[in-house]
PDB file of C-alpha atoms in Angstrom:
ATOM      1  CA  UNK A  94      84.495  39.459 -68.284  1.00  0.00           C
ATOM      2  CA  UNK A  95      82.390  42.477 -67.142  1.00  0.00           C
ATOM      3  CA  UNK A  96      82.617  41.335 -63.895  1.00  0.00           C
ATOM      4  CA  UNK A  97      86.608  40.647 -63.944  1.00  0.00           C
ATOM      5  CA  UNK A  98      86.644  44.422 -64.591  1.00  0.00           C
ATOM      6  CA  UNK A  99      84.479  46.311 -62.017  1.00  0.00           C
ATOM      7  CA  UNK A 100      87.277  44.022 -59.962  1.00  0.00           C
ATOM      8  CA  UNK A 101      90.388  44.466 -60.329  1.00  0.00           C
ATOM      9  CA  UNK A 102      90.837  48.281 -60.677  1.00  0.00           C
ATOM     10  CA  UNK A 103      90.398  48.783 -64.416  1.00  0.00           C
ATOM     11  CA  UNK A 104      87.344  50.719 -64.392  1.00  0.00           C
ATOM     12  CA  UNK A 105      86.405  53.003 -61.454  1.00  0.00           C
ATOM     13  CA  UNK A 106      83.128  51.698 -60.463  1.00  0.00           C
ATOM     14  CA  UNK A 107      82.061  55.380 -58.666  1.00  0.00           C
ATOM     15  CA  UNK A 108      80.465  56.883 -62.399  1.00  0.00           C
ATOM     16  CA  UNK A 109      80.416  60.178 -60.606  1.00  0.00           C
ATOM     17  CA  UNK A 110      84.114  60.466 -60.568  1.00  0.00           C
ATOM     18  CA  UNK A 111      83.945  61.661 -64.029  1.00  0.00           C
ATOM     19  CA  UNK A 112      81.901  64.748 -63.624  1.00  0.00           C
ATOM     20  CA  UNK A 113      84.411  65.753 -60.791  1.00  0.00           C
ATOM     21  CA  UNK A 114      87.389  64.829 -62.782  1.00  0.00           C
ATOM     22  CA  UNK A 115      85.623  66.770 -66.090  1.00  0.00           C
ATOM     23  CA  UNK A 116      84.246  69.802 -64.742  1.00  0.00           C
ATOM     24  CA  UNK A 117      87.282  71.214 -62.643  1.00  0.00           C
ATOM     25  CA  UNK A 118      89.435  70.874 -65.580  1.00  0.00           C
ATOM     26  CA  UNK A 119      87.200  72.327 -67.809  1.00  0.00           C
ATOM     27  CA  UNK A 120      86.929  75.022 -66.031  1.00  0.00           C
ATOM     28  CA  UNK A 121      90.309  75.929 -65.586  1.00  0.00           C
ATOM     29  CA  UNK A 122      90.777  75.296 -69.079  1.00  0.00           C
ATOM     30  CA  UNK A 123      88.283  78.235 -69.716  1.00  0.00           C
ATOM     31  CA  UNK A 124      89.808  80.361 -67.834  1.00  0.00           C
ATOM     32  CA  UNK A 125      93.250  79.624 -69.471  1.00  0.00           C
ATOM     33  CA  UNK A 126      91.697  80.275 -72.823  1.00  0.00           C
ATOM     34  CA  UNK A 127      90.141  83.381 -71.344  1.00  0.00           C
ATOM     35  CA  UNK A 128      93.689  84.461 -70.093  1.00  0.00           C
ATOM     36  CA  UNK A 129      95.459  84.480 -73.683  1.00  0.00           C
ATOM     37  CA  UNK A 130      94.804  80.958 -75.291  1.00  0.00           C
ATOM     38  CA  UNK A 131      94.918  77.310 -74.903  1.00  0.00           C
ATOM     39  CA  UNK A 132      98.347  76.004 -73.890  1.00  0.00           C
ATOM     40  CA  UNK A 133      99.714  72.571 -74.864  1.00  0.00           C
ATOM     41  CA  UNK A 134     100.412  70.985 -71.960  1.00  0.00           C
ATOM     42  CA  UNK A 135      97.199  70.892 -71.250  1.00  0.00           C
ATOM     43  CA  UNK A 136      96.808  67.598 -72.762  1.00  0.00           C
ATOM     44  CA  UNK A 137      99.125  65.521 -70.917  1.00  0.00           C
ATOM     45  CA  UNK A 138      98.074  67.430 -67.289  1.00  0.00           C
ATOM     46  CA  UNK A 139      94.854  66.068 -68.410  1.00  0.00           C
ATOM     47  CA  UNK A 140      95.959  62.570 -68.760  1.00  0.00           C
ATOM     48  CA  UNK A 141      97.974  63.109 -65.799  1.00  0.00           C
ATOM     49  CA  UNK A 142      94.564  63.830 -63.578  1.00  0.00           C
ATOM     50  CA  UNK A 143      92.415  61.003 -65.267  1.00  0.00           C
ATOM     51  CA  UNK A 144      95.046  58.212 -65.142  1.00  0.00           C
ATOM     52  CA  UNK A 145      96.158  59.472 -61.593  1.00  0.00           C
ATOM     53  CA  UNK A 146      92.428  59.227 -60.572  1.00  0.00           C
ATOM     54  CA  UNK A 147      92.649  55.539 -61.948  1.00  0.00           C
ATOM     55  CA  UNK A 148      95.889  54.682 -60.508  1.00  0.00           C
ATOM     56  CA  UNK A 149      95.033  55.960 -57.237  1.00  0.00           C
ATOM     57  CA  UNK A 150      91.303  53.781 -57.368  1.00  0.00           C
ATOM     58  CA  UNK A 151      93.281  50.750 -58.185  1.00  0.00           C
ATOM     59  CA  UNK A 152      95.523  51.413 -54.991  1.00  0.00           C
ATOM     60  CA  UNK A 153      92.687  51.800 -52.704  1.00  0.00           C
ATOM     61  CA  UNK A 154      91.145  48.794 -54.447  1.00  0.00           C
ATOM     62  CA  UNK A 155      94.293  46.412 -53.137  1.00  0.00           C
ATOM     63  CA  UNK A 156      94.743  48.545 -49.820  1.00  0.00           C
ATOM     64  CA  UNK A 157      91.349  47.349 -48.675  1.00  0.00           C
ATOM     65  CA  UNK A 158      91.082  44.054 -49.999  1.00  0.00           C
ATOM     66  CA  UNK A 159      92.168  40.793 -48.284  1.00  0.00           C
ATOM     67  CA  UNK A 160      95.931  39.368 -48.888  1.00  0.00           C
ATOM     68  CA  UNK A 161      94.536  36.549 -50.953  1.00  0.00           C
ATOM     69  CA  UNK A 162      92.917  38.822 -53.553  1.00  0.00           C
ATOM     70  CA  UNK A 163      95.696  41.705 -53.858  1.00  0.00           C
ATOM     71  CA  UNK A 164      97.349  40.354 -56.692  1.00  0.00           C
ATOM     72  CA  UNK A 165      94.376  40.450 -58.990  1.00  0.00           C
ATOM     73  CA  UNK A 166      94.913  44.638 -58.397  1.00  0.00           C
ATOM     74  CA  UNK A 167      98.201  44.911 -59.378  1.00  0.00           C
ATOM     75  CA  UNK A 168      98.370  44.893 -63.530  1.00  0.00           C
ATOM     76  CA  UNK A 169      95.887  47.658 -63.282  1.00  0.00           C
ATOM     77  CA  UNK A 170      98.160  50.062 -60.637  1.00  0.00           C
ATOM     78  CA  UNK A 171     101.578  49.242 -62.486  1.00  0.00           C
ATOM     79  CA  UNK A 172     100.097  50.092 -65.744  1.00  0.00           C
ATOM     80  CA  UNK A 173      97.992  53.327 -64.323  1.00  0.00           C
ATOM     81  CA  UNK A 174     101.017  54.573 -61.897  1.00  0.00           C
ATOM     82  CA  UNK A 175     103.726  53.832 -65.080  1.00  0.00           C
ATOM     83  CA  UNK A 176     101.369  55.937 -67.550  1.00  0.00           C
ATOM     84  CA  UNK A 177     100.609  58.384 -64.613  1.00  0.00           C
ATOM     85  CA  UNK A 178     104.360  58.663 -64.510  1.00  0.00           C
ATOM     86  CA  UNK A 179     105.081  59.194 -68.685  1.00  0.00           C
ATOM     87  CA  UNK A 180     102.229  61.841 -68.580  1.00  0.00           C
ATOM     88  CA  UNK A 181     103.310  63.739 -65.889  1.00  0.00           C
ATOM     89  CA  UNK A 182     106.574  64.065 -66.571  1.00  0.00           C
ATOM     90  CA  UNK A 183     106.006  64.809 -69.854  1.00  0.00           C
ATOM     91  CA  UNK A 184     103.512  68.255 -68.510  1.00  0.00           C
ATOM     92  CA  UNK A 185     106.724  69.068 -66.337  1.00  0.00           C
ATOM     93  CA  UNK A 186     108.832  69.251 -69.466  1.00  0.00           C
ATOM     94  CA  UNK A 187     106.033  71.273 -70.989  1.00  0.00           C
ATOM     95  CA  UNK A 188     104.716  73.745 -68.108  1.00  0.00           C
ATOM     96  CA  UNK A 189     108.008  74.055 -66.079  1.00  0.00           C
ATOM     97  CA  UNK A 190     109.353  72.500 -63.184  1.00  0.00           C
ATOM     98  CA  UNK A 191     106.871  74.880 -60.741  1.00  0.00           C
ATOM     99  CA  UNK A 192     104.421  72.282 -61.327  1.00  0.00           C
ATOM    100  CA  UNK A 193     106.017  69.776 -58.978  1.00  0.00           C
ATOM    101  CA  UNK A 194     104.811  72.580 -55.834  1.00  0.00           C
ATOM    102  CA  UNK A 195     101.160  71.599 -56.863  1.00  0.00           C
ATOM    103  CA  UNK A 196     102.244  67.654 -56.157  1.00  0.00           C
ATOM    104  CA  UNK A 197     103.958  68.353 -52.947  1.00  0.00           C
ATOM    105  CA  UNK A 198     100.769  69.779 -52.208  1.00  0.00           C
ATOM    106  CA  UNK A 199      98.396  67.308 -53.532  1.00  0.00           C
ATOM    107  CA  UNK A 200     100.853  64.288 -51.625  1.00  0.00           C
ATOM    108  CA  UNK A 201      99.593  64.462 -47.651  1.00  0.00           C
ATOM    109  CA  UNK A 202      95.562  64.765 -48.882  1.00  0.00           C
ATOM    110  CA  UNK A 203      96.374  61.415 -50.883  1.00  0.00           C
ATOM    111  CA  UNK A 204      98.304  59.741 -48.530  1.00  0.00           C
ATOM    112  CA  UNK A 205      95.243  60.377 -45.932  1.00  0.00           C
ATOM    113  CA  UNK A 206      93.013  59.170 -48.902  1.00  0.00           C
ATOM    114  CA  UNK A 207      94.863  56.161 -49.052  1.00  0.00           C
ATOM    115  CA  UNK A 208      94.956  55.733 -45.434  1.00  0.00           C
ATOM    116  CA  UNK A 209      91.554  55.587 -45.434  1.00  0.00           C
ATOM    117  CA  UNK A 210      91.156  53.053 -48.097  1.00  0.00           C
ATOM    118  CA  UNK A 211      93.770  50.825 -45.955  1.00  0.00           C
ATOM    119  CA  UNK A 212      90.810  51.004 -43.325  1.00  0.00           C
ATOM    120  CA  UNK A 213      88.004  50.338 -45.046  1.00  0.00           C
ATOM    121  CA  UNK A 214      86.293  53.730 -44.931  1.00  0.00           C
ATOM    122  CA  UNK A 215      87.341  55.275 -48.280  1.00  0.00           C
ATOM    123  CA  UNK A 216      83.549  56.408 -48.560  1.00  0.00           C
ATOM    124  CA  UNK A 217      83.998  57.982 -45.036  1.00  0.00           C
ATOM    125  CA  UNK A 218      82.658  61.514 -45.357  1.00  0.00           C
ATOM    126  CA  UNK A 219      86.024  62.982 -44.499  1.00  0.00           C
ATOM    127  CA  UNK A 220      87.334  60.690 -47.622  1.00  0.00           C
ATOM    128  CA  UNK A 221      84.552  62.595 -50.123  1.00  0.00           C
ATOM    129  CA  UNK A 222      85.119  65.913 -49.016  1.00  0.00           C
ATOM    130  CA  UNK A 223      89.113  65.438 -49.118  1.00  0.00           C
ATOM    131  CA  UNK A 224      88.769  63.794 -52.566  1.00  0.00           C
ATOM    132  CA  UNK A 225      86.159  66.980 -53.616  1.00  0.00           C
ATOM    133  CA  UNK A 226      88.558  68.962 -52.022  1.00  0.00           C
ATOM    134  CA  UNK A 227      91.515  67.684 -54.300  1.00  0.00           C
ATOM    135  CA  UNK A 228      88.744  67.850 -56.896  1.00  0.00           C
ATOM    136  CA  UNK A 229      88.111  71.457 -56.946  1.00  0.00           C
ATOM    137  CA  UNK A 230      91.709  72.739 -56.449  1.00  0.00           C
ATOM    138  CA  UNK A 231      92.368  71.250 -60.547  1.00  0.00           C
ATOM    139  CA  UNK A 232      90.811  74.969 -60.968  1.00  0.00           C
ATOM    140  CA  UNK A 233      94.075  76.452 -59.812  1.00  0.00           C
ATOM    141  CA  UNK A 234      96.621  73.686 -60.806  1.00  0.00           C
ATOM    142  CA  UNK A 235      95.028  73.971 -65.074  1.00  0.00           C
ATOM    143  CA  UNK A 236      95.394  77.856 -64.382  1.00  0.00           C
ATOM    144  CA  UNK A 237      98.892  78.704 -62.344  1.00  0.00           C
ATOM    145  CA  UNK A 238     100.935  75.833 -63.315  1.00  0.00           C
ATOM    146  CA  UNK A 239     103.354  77.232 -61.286  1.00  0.00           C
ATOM    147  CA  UNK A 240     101.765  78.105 -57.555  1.00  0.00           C
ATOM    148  CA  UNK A 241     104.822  80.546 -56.849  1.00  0.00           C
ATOM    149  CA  UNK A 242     103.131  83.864 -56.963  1.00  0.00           C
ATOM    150  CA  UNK A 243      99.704  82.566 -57.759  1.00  0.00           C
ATOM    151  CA  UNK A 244      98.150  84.495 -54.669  1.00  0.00           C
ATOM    152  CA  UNK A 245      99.309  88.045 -56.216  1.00  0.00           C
ATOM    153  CA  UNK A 246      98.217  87.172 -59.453  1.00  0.00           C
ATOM    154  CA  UNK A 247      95.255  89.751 -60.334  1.00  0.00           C
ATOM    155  CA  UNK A 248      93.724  86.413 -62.327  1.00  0.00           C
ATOM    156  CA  UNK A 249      93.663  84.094 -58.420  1.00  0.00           C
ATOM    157  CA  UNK A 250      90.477  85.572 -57.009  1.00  0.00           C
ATOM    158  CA  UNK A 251      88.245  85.159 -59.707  1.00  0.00           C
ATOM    159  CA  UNK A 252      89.845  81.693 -60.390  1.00  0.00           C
ATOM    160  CA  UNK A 253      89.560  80.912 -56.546  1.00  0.00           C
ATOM    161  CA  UNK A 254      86.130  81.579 -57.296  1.00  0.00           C
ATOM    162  CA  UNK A 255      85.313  79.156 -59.399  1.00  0.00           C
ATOM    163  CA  UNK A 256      87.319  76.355 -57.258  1.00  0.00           C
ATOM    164  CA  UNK A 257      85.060  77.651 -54.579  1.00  0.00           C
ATOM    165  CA  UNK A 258      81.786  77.183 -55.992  1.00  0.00           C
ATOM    166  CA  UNK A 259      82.686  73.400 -57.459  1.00  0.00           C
ATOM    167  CA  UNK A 260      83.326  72.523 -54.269  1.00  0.00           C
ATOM    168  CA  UNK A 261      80.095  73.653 -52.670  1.00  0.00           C
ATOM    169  CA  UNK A 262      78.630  71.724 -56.098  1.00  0.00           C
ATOM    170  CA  UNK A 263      80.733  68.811 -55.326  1.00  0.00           C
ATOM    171  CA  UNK A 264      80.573  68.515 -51.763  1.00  0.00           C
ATOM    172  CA  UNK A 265      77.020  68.844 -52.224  1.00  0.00           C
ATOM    173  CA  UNK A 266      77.203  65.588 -53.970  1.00  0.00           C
ATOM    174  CA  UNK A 267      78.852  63.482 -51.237  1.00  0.00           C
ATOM    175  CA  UNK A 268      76.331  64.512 -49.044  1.00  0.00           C
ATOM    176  CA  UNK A 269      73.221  64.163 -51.379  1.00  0.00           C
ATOM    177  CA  UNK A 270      74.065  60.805 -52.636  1.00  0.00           C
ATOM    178  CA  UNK A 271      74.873  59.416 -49.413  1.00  0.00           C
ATOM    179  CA  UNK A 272      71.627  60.192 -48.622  1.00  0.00           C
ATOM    180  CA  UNK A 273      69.809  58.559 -51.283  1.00  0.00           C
ATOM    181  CA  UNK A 274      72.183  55.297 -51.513  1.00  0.00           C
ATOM    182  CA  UNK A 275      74.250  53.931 -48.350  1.00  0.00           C
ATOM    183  CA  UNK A 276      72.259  55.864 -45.620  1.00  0.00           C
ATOM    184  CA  UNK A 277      68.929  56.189 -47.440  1.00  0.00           C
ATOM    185  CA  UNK A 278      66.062  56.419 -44.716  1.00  0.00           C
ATOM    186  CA  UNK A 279      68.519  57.991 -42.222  1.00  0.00           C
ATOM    187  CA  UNK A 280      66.936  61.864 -40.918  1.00  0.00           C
ATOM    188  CA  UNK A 281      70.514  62.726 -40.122  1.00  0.00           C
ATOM    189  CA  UNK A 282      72.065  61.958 -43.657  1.00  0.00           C
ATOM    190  CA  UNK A 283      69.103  63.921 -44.868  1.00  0.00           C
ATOM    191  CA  UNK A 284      69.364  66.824 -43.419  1.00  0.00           C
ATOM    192  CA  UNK A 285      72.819  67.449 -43.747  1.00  0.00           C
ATOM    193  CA  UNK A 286      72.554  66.956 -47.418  1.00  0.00           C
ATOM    194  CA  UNK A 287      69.839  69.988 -46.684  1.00  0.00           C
ATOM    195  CA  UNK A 288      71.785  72.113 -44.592  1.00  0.00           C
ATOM    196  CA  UNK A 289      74.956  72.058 -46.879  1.00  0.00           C
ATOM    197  CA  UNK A 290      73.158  72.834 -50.240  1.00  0.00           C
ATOM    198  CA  UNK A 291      71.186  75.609 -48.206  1.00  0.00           C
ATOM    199  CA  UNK A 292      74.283  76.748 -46.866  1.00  0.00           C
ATOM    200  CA  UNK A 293      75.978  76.991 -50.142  1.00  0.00           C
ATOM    201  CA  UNK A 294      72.811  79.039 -51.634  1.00  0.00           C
ATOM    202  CA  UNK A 295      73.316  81.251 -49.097  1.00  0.00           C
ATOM    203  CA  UNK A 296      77.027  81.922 -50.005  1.00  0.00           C
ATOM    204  CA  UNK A 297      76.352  82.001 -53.621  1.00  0.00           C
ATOM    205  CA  UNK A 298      73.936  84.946 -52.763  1.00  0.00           C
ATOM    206  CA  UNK A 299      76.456  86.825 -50.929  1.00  0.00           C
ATOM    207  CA  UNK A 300      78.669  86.294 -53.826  1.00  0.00           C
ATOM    208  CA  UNK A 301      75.936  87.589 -56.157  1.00  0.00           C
ATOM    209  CA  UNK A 302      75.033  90.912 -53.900  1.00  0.00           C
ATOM    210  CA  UNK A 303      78.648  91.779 -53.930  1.00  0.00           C
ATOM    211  CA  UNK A 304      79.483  90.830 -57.351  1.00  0.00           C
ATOM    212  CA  UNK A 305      82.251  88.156 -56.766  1.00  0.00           C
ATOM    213  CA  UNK A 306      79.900  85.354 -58.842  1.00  0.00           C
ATOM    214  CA  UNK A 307      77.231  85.650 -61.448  1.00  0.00           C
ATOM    215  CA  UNK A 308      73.619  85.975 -60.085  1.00  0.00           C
ATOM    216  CA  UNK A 309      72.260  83.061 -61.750  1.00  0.00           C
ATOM    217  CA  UNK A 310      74.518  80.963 -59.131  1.00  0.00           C
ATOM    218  CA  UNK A 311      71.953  81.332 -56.109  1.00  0.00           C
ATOM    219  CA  UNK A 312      69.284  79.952 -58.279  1.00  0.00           C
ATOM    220  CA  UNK A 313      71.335  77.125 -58.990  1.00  0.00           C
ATOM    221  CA  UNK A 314      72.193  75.813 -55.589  1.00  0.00           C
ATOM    222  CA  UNK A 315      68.668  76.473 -54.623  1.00  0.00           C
ATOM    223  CA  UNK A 316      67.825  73.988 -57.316  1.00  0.00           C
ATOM    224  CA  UNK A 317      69.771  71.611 -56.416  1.00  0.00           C
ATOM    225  CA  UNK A 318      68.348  72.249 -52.412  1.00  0.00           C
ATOM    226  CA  UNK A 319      65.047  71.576 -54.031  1.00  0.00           C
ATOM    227  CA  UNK A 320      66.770  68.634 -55.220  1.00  0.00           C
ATOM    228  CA  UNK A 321      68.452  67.694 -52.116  1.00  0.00           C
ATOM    229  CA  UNK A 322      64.973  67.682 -50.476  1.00  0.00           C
ATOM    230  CA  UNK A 323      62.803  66.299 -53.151  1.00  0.00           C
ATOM    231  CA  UNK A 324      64.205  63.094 -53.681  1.00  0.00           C
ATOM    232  CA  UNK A 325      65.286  61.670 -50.415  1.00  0.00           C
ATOM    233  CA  UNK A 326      61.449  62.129 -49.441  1.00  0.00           C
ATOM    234  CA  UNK A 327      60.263  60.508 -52.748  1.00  0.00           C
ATOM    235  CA  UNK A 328      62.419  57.859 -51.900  1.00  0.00           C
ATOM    236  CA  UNK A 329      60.572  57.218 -48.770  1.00  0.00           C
ATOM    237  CA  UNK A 330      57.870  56.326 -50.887  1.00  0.00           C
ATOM    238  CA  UNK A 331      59.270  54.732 -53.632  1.00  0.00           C
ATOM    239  CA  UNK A 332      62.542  53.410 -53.599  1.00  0.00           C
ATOM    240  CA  UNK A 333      64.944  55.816 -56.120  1.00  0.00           C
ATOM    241  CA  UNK A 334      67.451  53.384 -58.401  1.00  0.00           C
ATOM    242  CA  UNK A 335      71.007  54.584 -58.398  1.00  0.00           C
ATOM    243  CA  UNK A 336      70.966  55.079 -61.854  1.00  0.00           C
ATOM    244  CA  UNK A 337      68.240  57.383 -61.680  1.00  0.00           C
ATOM    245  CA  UNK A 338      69.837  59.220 -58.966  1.00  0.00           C
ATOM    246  CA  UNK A 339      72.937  59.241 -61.095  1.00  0.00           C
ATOM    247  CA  UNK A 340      71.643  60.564 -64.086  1.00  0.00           C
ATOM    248  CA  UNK A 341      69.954  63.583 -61.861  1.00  0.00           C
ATOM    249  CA  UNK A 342      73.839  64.746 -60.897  1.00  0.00           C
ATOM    250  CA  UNK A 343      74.544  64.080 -64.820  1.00  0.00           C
ATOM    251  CA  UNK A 344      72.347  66.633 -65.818  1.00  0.00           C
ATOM    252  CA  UNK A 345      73.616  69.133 -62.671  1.00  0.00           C
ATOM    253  CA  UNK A 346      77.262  68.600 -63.466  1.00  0.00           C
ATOM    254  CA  UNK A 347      76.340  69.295 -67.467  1.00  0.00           C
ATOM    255  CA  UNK A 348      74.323  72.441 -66.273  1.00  0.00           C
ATOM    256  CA  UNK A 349      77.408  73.729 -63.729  1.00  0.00           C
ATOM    257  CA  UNK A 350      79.556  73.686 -66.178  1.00  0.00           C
ATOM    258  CA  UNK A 351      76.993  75.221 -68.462  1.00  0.00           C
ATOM    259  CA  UNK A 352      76.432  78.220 -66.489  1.00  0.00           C
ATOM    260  CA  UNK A 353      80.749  78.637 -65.558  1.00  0.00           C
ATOM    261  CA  UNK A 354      81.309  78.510 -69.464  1.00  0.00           C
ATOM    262  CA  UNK A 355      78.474  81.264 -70.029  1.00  0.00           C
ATOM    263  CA  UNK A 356      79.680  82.946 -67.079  1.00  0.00           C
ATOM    264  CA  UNK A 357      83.822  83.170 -68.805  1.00  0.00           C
ATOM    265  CA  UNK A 358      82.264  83.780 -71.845  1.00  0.00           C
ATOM    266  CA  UNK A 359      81.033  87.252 -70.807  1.00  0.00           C
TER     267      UNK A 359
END
């Protein structure tokens, strides 16, 4: 039954995905709260995201998978694209019709997404970053339901902010976990994964000097550059489970949004 599961798009297997569903969201959420107060269609754009996520897993799922074996995807995309539908309609009704700007935008970045699935190479780099991409952008979607005048708003550059810095988090991710998992041994993967999370401690420090983030955000990348060099060369010696390299992100996704709560809270 387990196995019935993992395969036919009821579950995404990627247990990642949930810290980059989670911690956009929750930061937007913050930031909604820290603009005036929670607002109640919150709930159903959050069931929107989450069951989208799903109904777009089980469409890459059948995409890439052989003629024979399509069928077995397709009670889990009618159900996830007919409860993607309710919800979303349902934050419309709720936020405003602005809201249907943010899915004109989100609609060529999923289409390529898809595309890629139709070739085999949804776990193409290009495919993580566009999906991180996607990802990170929740930020502004949870705070400007409606993107008409969002870039005048006083509130957009500390909010682009924080989309900013999740990416660099969750970019860093694609990269690092590549590393340890489908290209583990390779010196190119590695360093990459090296070079991006150095790169990103470097902007988080520029942020810092000139006050745009908080100054405990350089520390963080650099930890997780430590991290991004530590393990990869353990691994060399002693091969690294993916649950162990999953619970590692776990704890950095808990502690991200850890410091961008403490950070709104101030």
């Amino acid at each position: 039954m387990a196995e019935r599961t993992r395969t036919t798009g009821w579950l995404p297997r990627q247990h990642g995905v949930w810290a980059m569903l989670v911690l956009p969201f929750a930061v937007g959420t913050a930031l909604v709260w820290q603009a005036g107060g929670l607002q109640v269609h919150l709930v159903p754009l959050f069931a929107t995201w989450v069951l989208g996520y799903c109904a777009f897993y089980a469409a890459s799922g059948l995409l890439k998978s052989p003629s024979a074996r399509r069928r077995r995807w397709l009670p889990a995309l009618a159900l996830y694209t007919l409860a993607t539908l309710g919800s979303g309609l349902a934050t419309v009704w709720l936020a405003g019709p602005g809201l249907w700007w943010w899915l004109a935008g989100y609609a060529l970045p999923l289409c390529c997404a898809l595309w890629l699935a139709a070739r085999r190479e949804e776990r193409h780099l290009a495919g993580g970053l566009l999906t991180v991409t996607l990802a990170a952008a929740m930020v502004l979607v949870v705070r400007f339901p409606d993107p008409v005048g969002m870039l005048t708003d006083p509130a957009f550059p500390a909010a682009a902010s924080w989309a900013i810095l999740l990416f660099g988090y969750l970019g860093g991710t694609v990269f690092h976990v590549k590393a340890m998992i489908r290209k583990r041994g390779q010196l190119g993967w590695r360093n990459a994964s090296i070079a991006w999370h150095a790169l990103w401690t470097v902007v988080a420090s520029a942020g810092a000097i000139t006050g745009q983030v908080e100054r405990w955000w350089p520390a963080f990348f650099l930890a997780a550059t430590v991290r991004a060099w530590l393990l990869p060369m353990v691994s060399d010696q002693r091969r690294i489970r993916p649950g162990v390299v999953g619970s590692v992100e776990v704890v950095l996704s808990v502690a991200t949004l850890g410091l961008a709560l403490a950070g709104l809270s101030r």
